XYZ file of C-alpha atoms in Angstrom:
345
model
C -20.935 14.685 63.523
C -17.585 13.514 62.211
C -14.501 15.679 62.583
C -13.763 17.924 59.629
C -10.432 17.199 57.939
C -8.793 20.644 57.758
C -5.586 19.533 56.099
C -4.956 20.847 52.601
C -5.545 17.385 51.117
C -8.760 16.908 53.062
C -10.083 20.323 52.119
C -9.298 19.831 48.425
C -11.320 16.622 48.528
C -14.213 18.373 50.246
C -14.199 21.333 47.887
C -13.463 19.647 44.577
C -15.779 20.763 41.766
C -17.433 17.340 41.838
C -18.100 17.589 45.573
C -19.495 21.121 45.334
C -21.770 20.036 42.503
C -22.979 16.957 44.375
C -23.721 19.100 47.418
C -25.483 21.993 45.705
C -27.041 20.771 42.453
C -29.539 18.351 44.065
C -31.000 21.268 46.029
C -31.114 23.470 42.933
C -32.820 20.728 40.900
C -35.336 19.987 43.634
C -36.279 23.619 44.121
C -36.566 24.411 40.404
C -38.651 21.309 39.710
C -41.278 22.587 42.168
C -41.916 25.743 40.130
C -44.898 26.123 37.821
C -44.191 23.644 34.963
C -43.473 26.178 32.215
C -41.196 28.224 34.462
C -39.525 25.033 35.707
C -38.771 24.037 32.118
C -37.275 27.424 31.216
C -35.162 27.545 34.371
C -34.023 23.947 33.894
C -33.002 24.782 30.332
C -31.086 27.880 31.412
C -29.350 25.917 34.172
C -28.302 23.291 31.631
C -30.306 20.407 33.071
C -32.342 19.882 29.885
C -32.178 20.863 26.217
C -34.754 22.932 24.345
C -36.879 19.812 23.816
C -36.960 19.000 27.517
C -34.551 16.065 27.282
C -31.914 15.663 30.041
C -28.431 16.840 29.125
C -26.402 15.314 31.928
C -24.822 18.714 32.579
C -25.885 21.773 34.472
C -25.445 25.076 36.213
C -22.067 26.346 35.037
C -19.050 26.486 37.330
C -20.951 27.077 40.605
C -18.371 29.728 41.460
C -20.411 31.374 44.211
C -21.288 28.044 45.781
C -17.605 27.087 45.782
C -16.696 30.376 47.480
C -19.367 29.876 50.113
C -18.345 26.289 50.767
C -14.683 27.228 51.178
C -15.565 30.143 53.456
C -17.740 27.790 55.505
C -14.794 25.519 56.202
C -12.774 28.578 57.121
C -15.160 29.403 59.979
C -15.478 25.820 61.195
C -18.582 24.693 59.308
C -19.152 21.798 56.951
C -20.442 22.171 53.372
C -23.815 20.782 54.446
C -24.200 23.653 56.923
C -24.554 26.131 54.041
C -25.947 23.758 51.417
C -29.285 25.560 51.117
C -27.682 29.000 51.077
C -25.146 27.995 48.408
C -27.969 26.666 46.231
C -30.001 29.811 46.854
C -27.118 32.037 45.789
C -26.699 30.084 42.562
C -30.430 30.505 41.904
C -30.142 34.243 42.508
C -27.064 34.550 40.303
C -28.753 32.680 37.472
C -31.797 34.916 37.704
C -29.542 37.854 36.900
C -28.040 36.007 33.930
C -31.458 35.341 32.409
C -32.379 39.008 32.765
C -28.980 40.234 31.551
C -29.275 38.218 28.356
C -32.644 39.806 27.612
C -31.511 43.339 28.435
C -28.311 43.001 26.409
C -29.988 41.040 23.592
C -27.280 38.398 23.976
C -28.326 35.370 21.966
C -25.827 32.918 23.480
C -25.275 31.737 27.032
C -22.639 29.085 27.779
C -22.300 28.317 24.102
C -25.964 27.654 23.305
C -29.073 29.803 22.657
C -30.056 31.943 25.633
C -33.347 31.131 27.348
C -35.138 34.122 25.850
C -34.184 33.035 22.332
C -35.752 29.625 22.922
C -38.833 30.531 24.979
C -39.361 34.222 24.242
C -38.485 37.290 26.294
C -41.743 37.488 28.243
C -41.550 33.990 29.666
C -37.815 34.319 30.267
C -38.414 37.463 32.345
C -40.888 35.545 34.480
C -38.418 32.673 34.812
C -35.762 35.055 36.105
C -38.262 36.530 38.544
C -39.181 33.028 39.693
C -35.534 32.211 40.463
C -35.222 35.386 42.524
C -38.309 34.550 44.577
C -37.187 30.947 44.945
C -33.749 31.998 46.148
C -35.155 34.146 48.930
C -37.674 31.470 49.902
C -34.941 28.855 50.265
C -32.986 31.131 52.595
C -35.988 32.190 54.678
C -37.214 28.608 55.050
C -33.868 27.282 56.312
C -34.101 26.948 60.129
C -30.401 27.131 60.969
C -28.498 29.733 63.024
C -28.320 33.275 61.717
C -31.377 32.881 59.503
C -32.561 36.481 59.942
C -29.123 37.951 59.251
C -28.548 35.695 56.243
C -31.986 36.479 54.821
C -31.226 40.178 55.171
C -27.878 39.712 53.414
C -29.553 37.963 50.483
C -32.263 40.619 50.186
C -29.621 43.356 50.260
C -27.581 41.579 47.590
C -30.634 41.383 45.348
C -31.436 45.053 45.938
C -27.906 46.045 44.968
C -27.876 43.885 41.840
C -31.086 45.495 40.620
C -29.758 48.970 41.436
C -26.559 48.267 39.517
C -28.473 46.966 36.526
C -30.643 50.083 36.483
C -27.631 52.352 36.844
C -25.848 50.605 33.982
C -28.822 51.270 31.706
C -29.409 54.887 32.687
C -25.935 56.326 33.287
C -23.858 57.227 30.270
C -20.258 56.999 31.336
C -17.590 59.385 30.083
C -13.905 59.905 30.852
C -12.727 60.833 34.333
C -15.824 60.728 36.526
C -17.006 57.660 34.648
C -14.458 55.470 36.424
C -16.023 56.139 39.836
C -19.484 55.420 38.487
C -18.175 52.264 36.851
C -16.836 51.074 40.213
C -20.216 51.686 41.825
C -22.052 49.707 39.159
C -19.630 46.779 39.513
C -19.851 46.829 43.302
C -23.623 46.530 42.992
C -23.964 44.149 40.060
C -20.993 41.857 40.640
C -19.387 42.320 44.046
C -22.669 42.120 45.981
C -23.199 38.419 45.236
C -19.547 37.559 45.897
C -19.706 39.363 49.242
C -22.858 37.417 50.044
C -21.086 34.148 49.245
C -18.204 34.920 51.598
C -20.177 36.516 54.437
C -23.041 34.013 54.714
C -20.989 31.273 56.463
C -19.595 33.828 58.918
C -23.142 34.944 59.724
C -24.162 31.333 60.268
C -21.177 30.817 62.564
C -21.844 34.028 64.510
C -18.500 35.635 63.710
C -17.760 39.211 64.896
C -18.070 42.331 62.770
C -14.367 42.665 61.948
C -14.441 39.222 60.305
C -17.581 40.154 58.364
C -15.955 43.417 57.256
C -12.839 41.612 56.034
C -14.927 39.153 54.019
C -17.020 41.958 52.547
C -13.850 43.743 51.505
C -12.528 40.569 49.915
C -15.762 40.139 47.970
C -15.834 43.777 46.884
C -12.328 43.742 45.431
C -12.787 40.266 43.957
C -15.834 41.547 42.076
C -13.922 44.515 40.699
C -10.963 42.353 39.696
C -13.247 39.872 37.975
C -15.381 42.423 36.145
C -12.428 44.412 34.828
C -10.812 41.178 33.637
C -14.143 40.177 32.110
C -14.283 43.501 30.267
C -10.869 42.796 28.783
C -12.040 39.333 27.803
C -15.166 40.728 26.129
C -13.013 42.800 23.766
C -10.012 40.523 23.198
C -11.099 37.122 24.498
C -11.861 33.842 22.760
C -15.592 33.141 22.252
C -14.805 29.432 22.600
C -13.826 30.173 26.212
C -16.455 32.780 27.071
C -19.382 31.138 25.285
C -20.461 34.578 24.022
C -19.669 36.694 20.954
C -16.643 38.983 21.228
C -16.987 42.787 21.665
C -20.613 42.646 22.746
C -20.169 45.355 25.383
C -18.566 47.944 23.120
C -21.126 47.177 20.429
C -23.884 48.078 22.895
C -21.787 50.909 24.395
C -22.071 49.245 27.790
C -19.703 50.548 30.484
C -16.347 48.888 29.813
C -13.275 49.667 31.878
C -10.650 49.386 29.110
C -12.629 51.850 26.980
C -13.165 54.236 29.884
C -9.451 54.152 30.682
C -8.592 54.793 27.034
C -11.081 57.663 26.807
C -9.476 59.256 29.861
C -6.138 59.555 28.051
C -5.352 62.876 26.385
C -4.264 61.875 22.885
C -5.428 61.882 19.261
C -6.062 58.160 19.589
C -8.473 58.809 22.449
C -10.202 61.525 20.448
C -10.791 59.143 17.555
C -12.061 56.494 19.957
C -14.409 59.035 21.508
C -15.875 59.815 18.092
C -16.545 56.153 17.430
C -17.867 55.536 20.955
C -20.470 58.263 20.619
C -21.440 57.074 17.146
C -23.835 54.255 16.432
C -21.665 51.988 14.312
C -21.838 48.280 15.131
C -20.249 46.700 12.058
C -17.376 44.303 12.691
C -14.817 46.683 11.194
C -16.117 49.530 13.380
C -15.841 47.432 16.542
C -12.403 46.164 15.545
C -11.168 49.735 15.140
C -12.564 50.626 18.575
C -10.777 47.625 20.091
C -7.508 48.536 18.389
C -7.750 52.173 19.498
C -8.568 51.120 23.042
C -5.433 49.014 23.186
C -3.294 51.679 21.516
C -4.464 54.288 24.039
C -3.408 52.029 26.915
C -6.867 50.884 28.000
C -6.046 47.203 27.974
C -2.784 47.610 29.894
C -4.431 49.856 32.495
C -7.333 47.431 32.930
C -5.141 44.373 33.343
C -2.939 46.193 35.862
C -5.912 47.402 37.903
C -7.521 43.963 37.863
C -4.339 42.510 39.347
C -4.342 45.276 41.948
C -7.907 44.538 43.028
C -7.094 40.840 43.226
C -4.192 41.684 45.519
C -6.481 43.820 47.689
C -9.038 40.999 47.841
C -6.345 38.648 49.120
C -5.210 41.208 51.702
C -8.748 41.428 53.080
C -9.015 37.647 53.023
C -5.890 37.466 55.156
C -7.619 39.548 57.841
C -10.700 37.303 57.998
C -9.161 34.845 60.498
C -10.064 31.775 58.446
C -8.322 28.448 58.781
C -5.034 28.246 56.839
C -6.323 25.490 54.551
C -9.475 27.429 53.686
C -7.483 30.601 53.092
C -5.248 28.701 50.678
C -8.263 27.240 48.863
C -9.947 30.645 48.602
C -6.724 32.193 47.318
C -6.679 29.624 44.512
C -10.393 30.190 43.843
C -9.913 33.949 43.617
C -7.186 33.441 41.027
C -9.334 31.054 38.985
C -12.280 33.452 39.054
C -10.282 36.459 37.861
C -7.918 34.745 35.457
C -10.127 31.855 34.299
C -7.399 29.356 35.126
C -8.359 25.698 35.198
């Protein structure tokens, strides 16, 4: 095995988006193509490999954020990208299964700027496609013969369990001011942070790192998930659909838990009272949602959310600094964390 170049220049070459894609996407394509043909077609469409007619698109699979995190963390513990190739692909499969299901649950008609899978193939088949990606993800991890297989398989199963718990909690818990913030954090830790923790911890499990390193990486993933989700909530209300690929204000239209709104509702002011009236109503017209957005900002919800997101990002970086990774990998992960939270290029 050749020596790994751990200089900043060498690591940037190893972890460039093109390199991550060339390492992970062939595994994703191969695994998906082996599914039952109808499910393979739906999953390939969702992943961006084909269009609705089955013709190749030359694109695919989004930004591979979780694969990039795992690959960078692998270098940080002395591994090469190939050492976690299967696991990185499996995590992308698992992540995409949640996106297919989320779009159905939320009735979101767009994903990455084009019709969501359920709009093209129907909800029933799309549900099965999401289930198939979950099963495939776990199979890929279990079938890999490398070191730490049992521990990594357990980490993936736990991540899936938490994601499903968070999704259920989001649908059944109606958040209000005050106590709603704690419940919001729990939902995010399950739905979002769990997969990011899995991405960061998996290479350390493969390398046999001690518990204090695993704990630091879990902490980094937890706070990164919170920073990202809060920032994403802000983007849902005030972002540009051309950037997000989804309609604006979808969460407040569905009354989904949204941190800026929760923060605004927690304020004691006439503005918050008016927002509370609208929040508990059933209005979904554009003017209604615009008023809710304006009231949320006026009550300080946007400012509070943006400040807290920055705070969680800082905490994620503090935990990362305790993970004893190589300096080059730590620098790369620091840049990745910033891109994830702030959507920088």
